[in-house]
Amino acid sequence: MNPDGLPDRADLERELRNLRRGGLPALQSLVPRALRAVTLHCGQAEGEDDLADGAERLIRAAAERLGTDDLIGRAAQCTFGLLPGHRGDPAADRRRAAAQVYGVSDERFRHSQERRVLEQLAGAILAEARDPAARTPRPAVLPRPRPAGPRPTTVPYAGLPGRAGSRPVTVHVSPIELLRDIDVLVSSENVHLEMSKSFRPTVSGALRRAAVVGCAPEGPDTDVLAGELAAWVRARPGVLPLRPGTVVPTGPGALAERGVRRVYHAALAIPDGLGYRVDPQSIATAVAACFTRARRERAAGLRSICFPLLGAGRGGLDRRISAEWLRWSIEDALTADPDWSVHIVTRYPQAAGYFDAVVPDTPEAPGA
C-alpha cells in the first residue's frame, strides 16, 4: 500500500490479468481488492451499489488516458472489450483483437505485448486516481447489446458546411472509417501501392482494417483492400513504382455495410530514406484522376466522393498545404462537372477552417 492509500501497481496489474479472462461483466459479481480501493479513492463509486459500474468507468478512463491512437491504448480497449459492441466478447476473441492491433499471433501477444499492456493500464488507473480532475464520478456507461448488422457509431461534427473555392463541400471532423453513405472514399498510398499496416493510425491503415471481411481463428479472413491492390499489381508486371497521382480503385469490403461502394487509392507518397515525400502537384493529379474514374462509374450510381487531407499523414506534407491543393483541385473538377457531392474528412478540428467550415465549441450529437 502506498502512502496516499492507493494499492501497489503490481497488485493492480495482477488483478487486471485475472479480470481479463472474465471481462468487464465479471465486475458485477466481484470487484477485486486493489481495484475496489482505487475506485473508492477517486470517487468513481460511493459504495457497494455502484462499485462495479464505478470500476468499469475507471478502467475505461484509464484506457483513454493511454490514448486511443496509441498501440497500447487500443490494445487495452480490445483486451477488455471497451469498444462498442464488444463488452461481452469471450476472452479469446478479445485477445485476438488485441493481437491484431500489433499484427502478431495470439500466442506471441500473450507472452509479450499483453504484459506491457496490462502493466501500462495499471499505471494509468493509478494516474487517473491521483488526478484531481478524475475525482468527480462520471456518468454510468451502460452496456449495449452487440448488433447483428453494422455496429452503431457516432460521427462527431458530421455535416459541417465548407467550401472549395466557390464550390460547397461537406467537412467531417471524424475518422474516415466512421463515415456512412458516401459512395467513394479516397485513400492516400505510396507509389508502390503498399497499404499502411492495419494497426497504424493512418487513413490507409484505418480503411484497410475497417474493410476486412470475416474472421477466422488465426486472424482476418480476407484483407480485401490490400488483396485487390496486390492482384491489380500482379496483373501488370513492371508497373511499379506508379507515377505519383495515379488512382487505383478497389471494392469496399466490409465498408459496404456503411454504404461505401468504392475505395480509390491515390498513389502519392514517394519513399525517401526512412520516410516519404509528397509533391503537392501530385494532389491535383490524383483529384482529377479520382473524378475521371468516378465519371466512368457513374452508371453504377456513384454520386458522392470523400477526400482526406492527401499526403498530410506519413507523407509529411503540411496539412494547410494539402488543404490548399485540395481546394483548388476540387473547385476545378466541380467547375467542369458540378454534379457531385464532395466531402472532406479530417481528424483535426482546426483543419476544418481551411475549408471555411466552423467547428462548434460544444457540438451536438448527430440528430440531436
Short mmCIF file of N, CA and C in Angstrom, two decimals, residues 84-86 145-153 180 254-259:
data_model
loop_
_atom_site.label_atom_id
_atom_site.label_comp_id
_atom_site.label_asym_id
_atom_site.label_seq_id
_atom_site.Cartn_x
_atom_site.Cartn_y
_atom_site.Cartn_z
N PRO A 84 -17.35 -0.29 -28.74
CA PRO A 84 -18.79 -0.53 -28.85
C PRO A 84 -19.10 -1.92 -29.42
N GLY A 85 -20.00 -2.63 -28.74
CA GLY A 85 -20.43 -3.93 -29.23
C GLY A 85 -19.54 -5.09 -28.86
N HIS A 86 -18.49 -4.87 -28.06
CA HIS A 86 -17.54 -5.94 -27.74
C HIS A 86 -17.42 -6.23 -26.25
N PRO A 145 -26.15 -3.99 -26.35
CA PRO A 145 -26.07 -5.31 -26.98
C PRO A 145 -25.35 -5.24 -28.30
N ARG A 146 -24.62 -6.29 -28.63
CA ARG A 146 -23.88 -6.34 -29.89
C ARG A 146 -24.85 -6.54 -31.04
N PRO A 147 -24.88 -5.63 -32.01
CA PRO A 147 -25.85 -5.74 -33.11
C PRO A 147 -25.45 -6.83 -34.09
N ALA A 148 -26.46 -7.33 -34.80
CA ALA A 148 -26.18 -8.35 -35.80
C ALA A 148 -25.63 -7.72 -37.07
N GLY A 149 -26.00 -6.47 -37.35
CA GLY A 149 -25.56 -5.81 -38.57
C GLY A 149 -24.43 -4.83 -38.28
N PRO A 150 -24.37 -3.71 -39.01
CA PRO A 150 -23.31 -2.73 -38.79
C PRO A 150 -23.32 -2.20 -37.37
N ARG A 151 -22.15 -2.00 -36.78
CA ARG A 151 -22.06 -1.55 -35.40
C ARG A 151 -22.39 -0.07 -35.32
N PRO A 152 -23.15 0.33 -34.27
CA PRO A 152 -23.50 1.75 -34.14
C PRO A 152 -22.28 2.59 -33.80
N THR A 153 -22.16 3.72 -34.45
CA THR A 153 -21.06 4.64 -34.16
C THR A 153 -21.58 6.06 -34.26
N ARG A 180 -20.58 7.33 -43.23
CA ARG A 180 -21.63 6.49 -43.79
C ARG A 180 -22.18 7.09 -45.09
N ALA A 254 -15.90 -4.84 -46.16
CA ALA A 254 -16.91 -4.69 -45.11
C ALA A 254 -17.43 -3.26 -45.00
N LEU A 255 -16.75 -2.29 -45.62
CA LEU A 255 -17.25 -0.91 -45.61
C LEU A 255 -18.57 -0.78 -46.37
N ALA A 256 -18.91 -1.78 -47.16
CA ALA A 256 -20.20 -1.76 -47.85
C ALA A 256 -21.35 -1.70 -46.86
N GLU A 257 -21.14 -2.24 -45.64
CA GLU A 257 -22.18 -2.19 -44.62
C GLU A 257 -22.47 -0.76 -44.20
N ARG A 258 -21.55 0.16 -44.46
CA ARG A 258 -21.74 1.57 -44.12
C ARG A 258 -22.16 2.40 -45.33
N GLY A 259 -22.51 1.72 -46.43
CA GLY A 259 -22.96 2.43 -47.62
C GLY A 259 -21.86 2.86 -48.55
#
